[in-house]
Short mmCIF file of C-alpha atoms in Angstrom, two decimals:
data_model
loop_
_atom_site.label_atom_id
_atom_site.label_comp_id
_atom_site.label_asym_id
_atom_site.label_seq_id
_atom_site.Cartn_x
_atom_site.Cartn_y
_atom_site.Cartn_z
CA MET D 1 -28.31 16.69 1.29
CA ALA D 2 -31.28 14.31 1.15
CA ASP D 3 -31.04 10.91 2.77
CA PRO D 4 -30.49 8.05 0.32
CA PRO D 5 -33.47 5.78 -0.36
CA LEU D 6 -33.96 2.91 2.07
CA HIS D 7 -32.46 0.31 -0.25
CA GLU D 8 -29.19 2.24 -0.53
CA ARG D 9 -28.65 2.55 3.20
CA THR D 10 -26.34 0.28 5.14
CA ILE D 11 -27.44 -2.04 7.91
CA ALA D 12 -25.74 0.26 10.42
CA GLU D 13 -27.74 3.24 9.12
CA LEU D 14 -31.01 1.31 8.99
CA SER D 15 -30.44 -0.07 12.47
CA ALA D 16 -29.93 3.38 13.95
CA GLN D 17 -33.17 4.60 12.37
CA ILE D 18 -35.13 1.54 13.46
CA HIS D 19 -33.93 1.79 17.05
CA SER D 20 -34.68 5.51 17.19
CA GLY D 21 -38.21 4.89 15.99
CA ALA D 22 -37.68 6.86 12.78
CA LEU D 23 -38.07 3.75 10.62
CA SER D 24 -40.42 0.80 10.96
CA PRO D 25 -39.21 -2.74 10.17
CA VAL D 26 -42.53 -3.22 8.39
CA GLU D 27 -41.94 -0.16 6.19
CA LEU D 28 -38.45 -1.37 5.34
CA THR D 29 -39.59 -4.90 4.57
CA GLU D 30 -42.45 -3.68 2.40
CA HIS D 31 -40.05 -1.43 0.51
CA LEU D 32 -37.65 -4.29 -0.24
CA LEU D 33 -40.43 -6.71 -1.21
CA ALA D 34 -41.76 -4.08 -3.62
CA ARG D 35 -38.30 -3.78 -5.20
CA ILE D 36 -38.06 -7.55 -5.55
CA GLU D 37 -41.48 -7.55 -7.21
CA ARG D 38 -40.44 -4.77 -9.58
CA TYR D 39 -36.94 -5.82 -10.56
CA ASP D 40 -36.31 -9.49 -9.90
CA ALA D 41 -38.09 -10.78 -12.97
CA ALA D 42 -35.17 -9.30 -14.89
CA LEU D 43 -32.45 -9.97 -12.32
CA ASN D 44 -33.43 -13.50 -11.20
CA ALA D 45 -31.67 -13.13 -7.84
CA PHE D 46 -34.35 -14.97 -5.85
CA ARG D 47 -35.52 -18.53 -6.25
CA LEU D 48 -38.10 -18.24 -3.48
CA VAL D 49 -39.60 -15.04 -2.03
CA LEU D 50 -41.14 -15.43 1.43
CA GLY D 51 -43.24 -12.29 1.48
CA GLU D 52 -45.90 -13.26 4.01
CA ARG D 53 -43.35 -14.75 6.38
CA ALA D 54 -41.12 -11.68 6.07
CA LEU D 55 -43.96 -9.30 6.87
CA ALA D 56 -45.00 -11.40 9.87
CA GLU D 57 -41.43 -11.31 11.17
CA ALA D 58 -41.28 -7.55 10.54
CA ARG D 59 -44.49 -6.97 12.52
CA ALA D 60 -43.12 -9.09 15.37
CA ALA D 61 -39.88 -7.11 15.34
CA GLU D 62 -41.76 -3.81 15.40
CA THR D 63 -43.86 -4.92 18.36
CA ALA D 64 -40.81 -6.09 20.30
CA LEU D 65 -38.85 -2.91 19.59
CA LYS D 66 -41.75 -0.69 20.65
CA ALA D 67 -41.83 -2.65 23.91
CA GLY D 68 -38.13 -1.99 24.44
CA ALA D 69 -37.11 -5.60 23.80
CA SER D 70 -34.33 -5.06 21.28
CA LEU D 71 -32.32 -8.11 20.26
CA GLY D 72 -29.40 -6.00 19.08
CA PRO D 73 -28.32 -4.01 16.02
CA LEU D 74 -29.70 -6.52 13.50
CA HIS D 75 -33.22 -6.53 14.96
CA GLY D 76 -35.70 -5.64 12.23
CA ILE D 77 -33.17 -5.88 9.36
CA PRO D 78 -34.17 -8.04 6.35
CA TYR D 79 -31.75 -10.36 4.54
CA ALA D 80 -31.51 -12.86 1.69
CA LEU D 81 -30.29 -16.44 2.04
CA LYS D 82 -28.44 -18.61 -0.44
CA ASP D 83 -30.57 -21.65 -1.25
CA LEU D 84 -27.89 -23.87 0.19
CA LEU D 85 -28.91 -23.36 3.82
CA ASP D 86 -31.88 -25.01 5.49
CA VAL D 87 -34.98 -23.10 6.55
CA LYS D 88 -37.55 -25.17 8.37
CA GLY D 89 -40.56 -25.96 6.22
CA TYR D 90 -38.98 -24.98 2.90
CA PRO D 91 -36.92 -26.90 0.33
CA THR D 92 -33.17 -26.52 0.04
CA THR D 93 -32.59 -27.12 -3.66
CA ALA D 94 -28.86 -26.30 -3.84
CA GLY D 95 -29.71 -25.04 -7.32
CA TRP D 96 -31.00 -28.40 -8.59
CA PRO D 97 -34.68 -28.80 -9.54
CA ARG D 98 -34.76 -32.44 -8.41
CA ARG D 99 -34.27 -31.27 -4.81
CA GLU D 100 -37.55 -29.36 -4.69
CA ASP D 101 -38.96 -32.03 -2.35
CA HIS D 102 -36.03 -31.81 0.11
CA VAL D 103 -37.95 -29.83 2.72
CA ALA D 104 -35.88 -28.93 5.76
CA GLY D 105 -37.01 -30.25 9.13
CA GLU D 106 -35.17 -27.55 11.08
CA ASP D 107 -33.31 -24.30 10.55
CA SER D 108 -29.61 -24.33 9.82
CA THR D 109 -27.50 -22.88 12.64
CA VAL D 110 -26.89 -19.71 10.65
CA VAL D 111 -30.60 -19.12 10.08
CA ALA D 112 -31.37 -19.86 13.75
CA ARG D 113 -28.70 -17.41 14.93
CA LEU D 114 -29.88 -14.67 12.60
CA ALA D 115 -33.42 -15.22 13.82
CA ARG D 116 -32.24 -14.86 17.42
CA ALA D 117 -30.63 -11.58 16.36
CA GLY D 118 -34.03 -10.43 15.07
CA MET D 119 -33.30 -10.52 11.34
CA ILE D 120 -36.10 -10.91 8.79
CA LEU D 121 -35.78 -13.50 6.02
CA LEU D 122 -36.91 -12.15 2.64
CA GLY D 123 -36.31 -15.35 0.71
CA LYS D 124 -33.82 -17.77 -0.78
CA THR D 125 -31.47 -16.81 -3.60
CA ASN D 126 -30.31 -18.59 -6.72
CA LEU D 127 -26.88 -20.17 -6.98
CA VAL D 128 -24.66 -22.33 -9.14
CA GLN D 129 -25.84 -25.92 -8.90
CA PHE D 130 -24.40 -27.57 -5.75
CA ALA D 131 -22.42 -24.31 -5.19
CA TYR D 132 -19.80 -25.62 -7.63
CA GLY D 133 -18.61 -22.84 -9.94
CA GLY D 134 -17.23 -19.32 -9.99
CA VAL D 135 -18.95 -17.84 -13.04
CA GLY D 136 -22.47 -17.92 -11.61
CA ILE D 137 -24.22 -19.91 -14.35
CA ASN D 138 -27.19 -22.19 -13.65
CA HIS D 139 -28.84 -23.72 -16.72
CA HIS D 140 -31.86 -25.01 -14.79
CA HIS D 141 -32.94 -22.21 -12.43
CA GLY D 142 -31.48 -19.52 -14.67
CA THR D 143 -28.38 -17.35 -14.28
CA PRO D 144 -28.89 -14.17 -12.21
CA ARG D 145 -28.07 -11.02 -14.14
CA ASN D 146 -25.34 -8.67 -13.01
CA PRO D 147 -27.19 -5.37 -12.38
CA TRP D 148 -24.37 -3.10 -13.63
CA ASN D 149 -24.80 -3.65 -17.38
CA PRO D 150 -28.13 -2.56 -18.90
CA ARG D 151 -27.15 -3.75 -22.38
CA ASP D 152 -25.80 -7.27 -21.91
CA HIS D 153 -26.61 -10.05 -19.50
CA CYS D 154 -23.26 -10.14 -17.69
CA VAL D 155 -22.27 -12.93 -15.33
CA PRO D 156 -22.90 -12.40 -11.60
CA GLY D 157 -20.05 -14.53 -10.30
CA GLY D 158 -20.60 -17.68 -8.30
CA SER D 159 -21.52 -19.64 -6.66
CA SER D 160 -23.46 -17.19 -4.42
CA SER D 161 -24.75 -15.45 -7.53
CA GLY D 162 -28.23 -14.51 -6.35
CA SER D 163 -27.05 -13.13 -3.02
CA GLY D 164 -24.49 -10.92 -4.77
CA VAL D 165 -27.06 -9.56 -7.22
CA ALA D 166 -29.68 -9.04 -4.49
CA VAL D 167 -27.37 -6.88 -2.39
CA ALA D 168 -25.93 -4.91 -5.32
CA ALA D 169 -29.40 -4.19 -6.74
CA GLY D 170 -30.80 -3.03 -3.41
CA LEU D 171 -33.18 -5.96 -3.00
CA ALA D 172 -31.66 -6.83 0.39
CA PRO D 173 -29.06 -5.13 2.59
CA MET D 174 -27.32 -8.43 3.28
CA GLY D 175 -27.11 -11.80 1.59
CA ILE D 176 -25.68 -15.02 3.00
CA GLY D 177 -23.28 -16.94 0.80
CA SER D 178 -20.90 -19.86 1.02
CA ASP D 179 -17.26 -19.91 -0.06
CA THR D 180 -15.38 -23.09 -0.97
CA GLY D 181 -13.16 -21.64 -3.68
CA GLY D 182 -14.32 -18.03 -3.85
CA SER D 183 -18.11 -18.18 -3.89
CA VAL D 184 -18.58 -15.16 -1.61
CA ARG D 185 -15.71 -13.03 -2.88
CA ILE D 186 -16.27 -13.50 -6.62
CA PRO D 187 -19.90 -12.30 -6.68
CA ALA D 188 -18.95 -9.54 -4.24
CA SER D 189 -16.22 -8.35 -6.59
CA LEU D 190 -18.24 -8.63 -9.79
CA ASN D 191 -21.32 -6.94 -8.33
CA GLY D 192 -19.56 -4.21 -6.35
CA THR D 193 -20.35 -5.33 -2.81
CA VAL D 194 -18.37 -6.37 0.24
CA GLY D 195 -17.82 -10.12 0.71
CA LEU D 196 -16.27 -11.78 3.76
CA LYS D 197 -14.61 -15.18 3.43
CA THR D 198 -14.32 -16.65 6.92
CA THR D 199 -11.84 -19.19 8.23
CA VAL D 200 -13.01 -22.81 8.32
CA GLY D 201 -14.54 -23.37 11.76
CA ARG D 202 -15.60 -19.79 12.45
CA ILE D 203 -19.24 -20.21 11.36
CA SER D 204 -21.22 -23.42 11.75
CA LYS D 205 -22.14 -25.36 8.63
CA HIS D 206 -24.86 -27.38 10.33
CA GLY D 207 -27.82 -27.44 7.97
CA VAL D 208 -25.78 -26.38 4.93
CA PHE D 209 -25.72 -28.54 1.78
CA PRO D 210 -22.06 -29.62 1.57
CA LEU D 211 -19.72 -29.48 -1.39
CA SER D 212 -16.26 -29.93 0.14
CA PRO D 213 -16.44 -30.09 3.95
CA SER D 214 -12.74 -29.40 4.48
CA LEU D 215 -13.05 -26.12 2.55
CA ASP D 216 -16.68 -24.98 2.81
CA THR D 217 -17.24 -21.73 4.72
CA ILE D 218 -20.16 -19.34 5.26
CA GLY D 219 -19.97 -15.56 4.96
CA PRO D 220 -22.01 -12.42 4.29
CA LEU D 221 -22.27 -10.15 1.26
CA THR D 222 -23.14 -6.59 2.28
CA ARG D 223 -23.20 -2.94 1.22
CA SER D 224 -20.47 -1.96 3.70
CA VAL D 225 -17.62 -3.43 5.71
CA GLU D 226 -19.29 -2.51 8.99
CA ASP D 227 -22.36 -4.45 7.90
CA ALA D 228 -20.21 -7.52 7.21
CA ALA D 229 -18.73 -7.24 10.71
CA LEU D 230 -22.17 -6.85 12.31
CA THR D 231 -23.58 -9.94 10.60
CA TYR D 232 -20.41 -11.96 11.21
CA GLN D 233 -20.74 -11.22 14.93
CA ALA D 234 -24.22 -12.70 14.97
CA MET D 235 -23.29 -15.86 13.05
CA HIS D 236 -19.90 -17.00 14.32
CA GLY D 237 -19.04 -19.11 17.34
CA PRO D 238 -18.94 -22.72 18.50
CA ASP D 239 -21.77 -25.11 17.63
CA LEU D 240 -21.92 -28.65 19.00
CA ARG D 241 -23.48 -29.80 15.72
CA ASP D 242 -20.39 -28.72 13.76
CA PRO D 243 -17.25 -30.16 15.39
CA LEU D 244 -15.00 -27.90 13.28
CA THR D 245 -16.19 -24.91 15.32
CA ALA D 246 -15.30 -26.41 18.71
CA ASN D 247 -11.88 -24.82 19.16
CA PHE D 248 -12.73 -21.29 18.08
CA PRO D 249 -14.41 -19.14 20.73
CA LEU D 250 -16.29 -15.92 20.09
CA HIS D 251 -14.25 -12.85 19.27
CA ASP D 252 -15.19 -9.22 18.73
CA THR D 253 -14.49 -7.84 15.26
CA LEU D 254 -16.31 -4.60 16.02
CA ALA D 255 -14.00 -3.52 18.84
CA THR D 256 -11.11 -2.69 16.50
CA LEU D 257 -13.03 -2.13 13.26
CA LYS D 258 -12.61 1.66 13.26
CA SER D 259 -9.10 1.76 14.77
CA GLY D 260 -7.45 2.71 11.49
CA VAL D 261 -4.44 1.15 9.79
CA LYS D 262 -1.59 3.36 10.99
CA GLY D 263 1.44 1.11 11.36
CA MET D 264 -0.34 -1.90 9.84
CA ARG D 265 2.01 -4.05 7.76
CA MET D 266 0.70 -4.75 4.25
CA ALA D 267 2.14 -6.22 1.08
CA PHE D 268 1.11 -6.73 -2.49
CA ALA D 269 1.55 -10.47 -3.03
CA GLU D 270 3.69 -10.46 -6.19
CA SER D 271 2.89 -13.87 -7.57
CA VAL D 272 0.36 -15.66 -9.74
CA PHE D 273 -2.36 -13.31 -8.50
CA TRP D 274 -1.21 -10.72 -11.06
CA GLU D 275 -0.96 -12.90 -14.15
CA GLU D 276 -3.29 -12.34 -17.15
CA LEU D 277 -5.05 -9.45 -15.43
CA ASP D 278 -7.52 -7.14 -17.12
CA PRO D 279 -5.58 -3.82 -17.31
CA ASP D 280 -8.35 -1.90 -15.55
CA VAL D 281 -8.29 -4.40 -12.70
CA GLU D 282 -4.53 -4.11 -12.23
CA LYS D 283 -4.62 -0.31 -12.29
CA ALA D 284 -7.43 -0.08 -9.74
CA VAL D 285 -5.93 -2.57 -7.30
CA ARG D 286 -2.43 -1.12 -7.50
CA ALA D 287 -3.89 2.30 -6.69
CA CYS D 288 -5.13 0.93 -3.36
CA GLY D 289 -1.55 0.87 -2.09
CA GLN D 290 -1.32 4.65 -2.13
CA VAL D 291 -4.61 4.95 -0.27
CA PHE D 292 -3.31 2.71 2.50
CA GLN D 293 0.01 4.56 2.62
CA ASP D 294 -1.82 7.86 3.00
CA LEU D 295 -3.68 6.31 5.94
CA GLY D 296 -0.40 5.45 7.65
CA ALA D 297 0.02 1.81 6.72
CA ASN D 298 3.36 0.32 5.66
CA VAL D 299 2.85 -1.05 2.16
CA GLU D 300 5.52 -3.16 0.46
CA SER D 301 5.79 -6.09 -1.93
CA ALA D 302 6.25 -9.75 -1.03
CA ALA D 303 7.02 -12.70 -3.27
CA PHE D 304 4.56 -15.08 -1.52
CA ARG D 305 5.56 -18.10 -3.58
CA GLU D 306 3.10 -20.19 -1.59
CA ALA D 307 0.41 -18.98 -4.00
CA GLU D 308 2.06 -20.77 -6.94
CA ASP D 309 2.59 -23.83 -4.76
CA ALA D 310 -1.09 -23.84 -3.88
CA GLN D 311 -1.95 -23.90 -7.57
CA LYS D 312 0.46 -26.77 -8.19
CA LEU D 313 -1.05 -28.74 -5.32
CA ASN D 314 -4.58 -28.30 -6.68
CA PRO D 315 -4.42 -30.19 -9.98
CA ARG D 316 -7.79 -29.89 -11.72
CA GLY D 317 -9.46 -29.13 -8.39
CA LEU D 318 -9.23 -32.79 -7.42
CA VAL D 319 -9.68 -32.36 -3.65
CA ILE D 320 -13.02 -30.59 -4.03
CA ALA D 321 -14.07 -33.06 -6.73
CA CYS D 322 -13.11 -36.01 -4.53
CA GLU D 323 -15.05 -34.73 -1.52
CA ALA D 324 -18.04 -33.77 -3.67
CA TYR D 325 -18.14 -37.19 -5.31
CA SER D 326 -17.83 -39.02 -1.99
CA LEU D 327 -20.79 -37.06 -0.60
CA HIS D 328 -22.99 -37.14 -3.69
CA GLN D 329 -21.99 -40.37 -5.39
CA GLU D 330 -25.55 -41.66 -5.73
CA VAL D 331 -26.70 -38.47 -7.42
CA LEU D 332 -23.72 -38.29 -9.76
CA GLU D 333 -23.94 -41.95 -10.75
CA ASN D 334 -27.71 -42.18 -11.17
CA HIS D 335 -28.67 -38.68 -12.32
CA PHE D 336 -25.56 -37.49 -14.15
CA ASP D 337 -27.46 -36.36 -17.26
CA GLU D 338 -29.93 -34.39 -15.14
CA ILE D 339 -27.21 -32.30 -13.49
CA ASP D 340 -25.99 -29.08 -15.09
CA PRO D 341 -23.14 -30.23 -17.37
CA ILE D 342 -20.77 -27.51 -16.12
CA VAL D 343 -21.13 -29.07 -12.65
CA ALA D 344 -21.46 -32.75 -13.48
CA HIS D 345 -18.30 -32.96 -15.57
CA ARG D 346 -16.23 -31.34 -12.80
CA ALA D 347 -17.64 -33.37 -9.93
CA ILE D 348 -17.36 -36.75 -11.66
CA ARG D 349 -13.57 -36.34 -11.75
CA GLY D 350 -13.58 -37.16 -8.06
CA LYS D 351 -14.53 -40.74 -8.90
CA ASP D 352 -11.03 -41.47 -10.16
CA VAL D 353 -9.11 -39.89 -7.27
CA THR D 354 -7.44 -42.63 -5.23
CA ALA D 355 -7.25 -42.55 -1.46
CA ALA D 356 -3.47 -42.30 -1.75
CA GLU D 357 -3.69 -39.29 -4.06
CA TYR D 358 -6.24 -37.53 -1.83
CA ILE D 359 -4.13 -38.09 1.30
CA ARG D 360 -0.98 -36.98 -0.50
CA LEU D 361 -2.60 -33.72 -1.61
CA THR D 362 -4.29 -32.84 1.67
CA THR D 363 -1.14 -33.68 3.65
CA ALA D 364 0.86 -31.43 1.36
CA TRP D 365 -1.74 -28.70 1.92
CA GLU D 366 -1.15 -28.85 5.67
CA GLY D 367 2.56 -28.27 5.18
CA LEU D 368 1.91 -25.48 2.70
CA ARG D 369 -0.46 -23.75 5.11
CA ALA D 370 2.24 -23.72 7.76
CA ARG D 371 4.69 -22.23 5.27
CA ALA D 372 2.16 -19.57 4.24
CA GLN D 373 1.69 -18.49 7.84
CA GLU D 374 5.45 -18.27 8.23
CA ALA D 375 5.66 -16.16 5.07
CA MET D 376 3.05 -13.81 6.56
CA ARG D 377 4.67 -13.71 9.99
CA ASP D 378 5.77 -10.08 9.65
CA LEU D 379 2.68 -8.99 7.72
CA ASP D 380 -0.85 -8.22 8.79
CA VAL D 381 -2.49 -8.54 5.36
CA LEU D 382 -1.81 -9.25 1.71
CA LEU D 383 -3.33 -7.16 -1.10
CA VAL D 384 -4.37 -8.80 -4.39
CA PRO D 385 -7.10 -8.47 -7.04
CA SER D 386 -10.25 -10.34 -6.07
CA THR D 387 -10.62 -11.62 -9.61
CA ALA D 388 -8.36 -11.42 -12.65
CA ILE D 389 -11.16 -10.20 -14.89
CA PRO D 390 -14.41 -8.29 -14.32
CA ALA D 391 -17.88 -9.55 -15.16
CA ARG D 392 -18.10 -10.61 -18.80
CA PRO D 393 -21.21 -11.06 -20.95
CA LEU D 394 -22.88 -14.39 -20.28
CA LYS D 395 -22.72 -15.30 -23.98
CA GLU D 396 -18.89 -15.14 -23.81
CA ALA D 397 -18.60 -17.48 -20.82
CA ASP D 398 -21.37 -19.93 -21.65
CA GLY D 399 -19.98 -21.42 -24.84
CA GLY D 400 -19.56 -25.08 -23.96
CA ILE D 401 -17.48 -26.89 -21.35
CA GLU D 402 -14.08 -25.78 -22.65
CA VAL D 403 -14.98 -22.08 -22.93
CA TYR D 404 -16.75 -22.15 -19.59
CA SER D 405 -13.79 -23.82 -17.89
CA LYS D 406 -11.40 -21.07 -19.02
CA HIS D 407 -13.65 -18.36 -17.59
CA ASN D 408 -14.25 -20.35 -14.44
CA LEU D 409 -10.51 -20.64 -13.85
CA MET D 410 -9.97 -16.92 -14.31
CA TYR D 411 -12.65 -16.08 -11.75
CA LEU D 412 -11.58 -18.72 -9.23
CA ARG D 413 -7.80 -18.49 -9.44
CA ASN D 414 -7.09 -15.71 -6.95
CA THR D 415 -9.77 -16.73 -4.48
CA ALA D 416 -9.22 -20.51 -4.44
CA ILE D 417 -5.63 -20.02 -3.32
CA GLY D 418 -6.95 -18.57 -0.08
CA ASN D 419 -9.20 -21.56 0.53
CA ILE D 420 -6.32 -23.98 0.01
CA LEU D 421 -4.19 -21.95 2.46
CA ASN D 422 -7.14 -21.58 4.90
CA LEU D 423 -6.76 -17.80 4.97
CA CYS D 424 -9.59 -15.42 5.75
CA ALA D 425 -10.29 -12.57 3.35
CA VAL D 426 -12.59 -9.72 2.42
CA SER D 427 -13.35 -8.34 -1.03
CA VAL D 428 -14.13 -4.61 -1.08
CA PRO D 429 -15.06 -2.40 -4.06
CA CYS D 430 -12.04 -0.48 -5.38
CA GLY D 431 -13.06 0.88 -8.77
CA PHE D 432 -14.79 0.31 -12.09
CA THR D 433 -13.61 -0.71 -15.54
CA SER D 434 -13.87 1.54 -18.57
CA GLN D 435 -17.07 -0.40 -19.33
CA GLY D 436 -18.55 0.47 -15.95
CA MET D 437 -18.17 -2.93 -14.29
CA PRO D 438 -17.07 -3.22 -10.62
CA ILE D 439 -13.57 -4.20 -9.51
CA GLY D 440 -12.71 -5.75 -6.15
CA LEU D 441 -9.66 -5.53 -3.90
CA MET D 442 -9.06 -8.69 -1.90
CA ILE D 443 -7.45 -8.33 1.52
CA TYR D 444 -6.05 -11.63 2.77
CA GLY D 445 -5.31 -12.27 6.41
CA LYS D 446 -3.94 -15.15 8.46
CA PRO D 447 -6.36 -17.85 9.63
CA HIS D 448 -8.85 -16.50 12.19
CA ALA D 449 -7.77 -12.89 11.59
CA GLU D 450 -11.22 -11.72 10.50
CA ALA D 451 -10.93 -8.67 12.75
CA THR D 452 -7.73 -7.62 10.99
CA VAL D 453 -8.99 -7.92 7.41
CA LEU D 454 -12.22 -6.15 8.29
CA ARG D 455 -10.30 -3.35 9.98
CA ALA D 456 -8.14 -2.85 6.89
CA ALA D 457 -11.14 -3.01 4.57
CA TYR D 458 -13.10 -0.52 6.67
CA ALA D 459 -10.24 1.99 6.57
CA TYR D 460 -9.98 1.69 2.79
CA GLU D 461 -13.73 1.93 2.31
CA GLN D 462 -14.01 5.08 4.42
CA ALA D 463 -11.18 6.73 2.48
CA THR D 464 -12.81 6.11 -0.91
CA GLU D 465 -16.25 6.39 -2.45
CA TRP D 466 -16.53 3.26 -4.58
CA HIS D 467 -18.94 1.56 -2.15
CA THR D 468 -21.42 4.44 -2.47
CA ARG D 469 -22.12 3.85 -6.17
CA VAL D 470 -25.25 1.94 -7.10
CA PRO D 471 -26.47 0.47 -10.39
CA GLU D 472 -29.25 2.21 -12.30
CA LEU D 473 -32.11 -0.25 -12.77
CA SER D 474 -34.75 1.42 -14.96
CA TRP D 475 -33.85 -1.09 -17.66
CA ALA D 476 -34.71 -3.97 -15.32
CA ALA D 477 -38.16 -2.58 -14.58
CA ALA D 478 -38.78 -2.03 -18.27
CA SER D 479 -37.62 -5.49 -19.30
CA ALA D 480 -39.80 -7.02 -16.60
CA GLY D 481 -42.80 -5.42 -18.24
#
């Protein structure tokens, strides 16, 4: 059987070939840049392509590797970066054209750590403005196109829309995203990739444009679970410039990744997660239980009423709106009409949140988080659909504020609950709809249990073949001229 093309290989596979000398980082980088050139006019995953920089980094990696100076498994591997994280010498627009002159004076901690691991930056990807939305729409920089539907422009999921499309389309083997209410897991689910939502404090947010500091997290979107673990290892750990990371030392997610799930305690969380589901989504996610049982896991059902409570304690997303408004008041007050309406009208709600209401909600969240951990005391993971519905045509979701809001809620509902409860999670491909659109299984774990959710996801992935499917892109090349 012939080897898959370079853009379909995982980071683990590429790394092995690079370190054996069978593959050059320059060859790999040139291959991916050529794919971006060929397909991205139709896909719109990238806002900024850094071709010359990427090739210079690839040549440096090749020289170092030939000299025996490997920086580890990520050395020579290219990646894409959500345009929410600073890269020295380049603007961080956060999806807003008026930020084109906000040129970063230094690298964000994530970018610096990936550079120390030897990774090669291909460019910066598009996103929902200010990373505030789950559908993936941006009316100013354009909405990236989900690569799985050659007929209709389907939504990519947000807010890390460009990173999700870039990985799914084989433009990059890994894309960095952020997740405040689901912005890694939603595009992962809708585009058929793996997406890791980390616990607050695991990965530094220094040099990241903030939306809601108490909820914002950083995580990778990848072609495989092992790739997510490899990149997480390089990014996580304490950083003096982000106090939230101070109490969480390094841990090894790779040590137990391939240990299997025999005896692992799992439960379908039988609560709001399953309401108003697309029938194909419910069927695919329910089928995952049998896969885990066949692998030796104990799979049951749990009420997990804390999910409904989380919804009740998140009226109209007021905590995020309040934090967003407090951080970006000047922009919202003085440039409201220049901001994407689907973002502006949500963020401005934070103006009317009183200090008493904010404290009441966040204090209630702390109590709810403690109850959620107690509810999961005898469980290792919860199993739920990543999103209630698959990717829909853009024209269906982009029909004014009211129509958009309904779609946004359906994409964010299952993921935002995890942010409120401060759980970690991974979305892994688990099937396709009758229309050929990807479906994601979300595996929730307790706070700081990234190793556990990755272990469960890896076992599922290896027992199925969903992650091996790739979109056919001849239409994208043709539409790009």
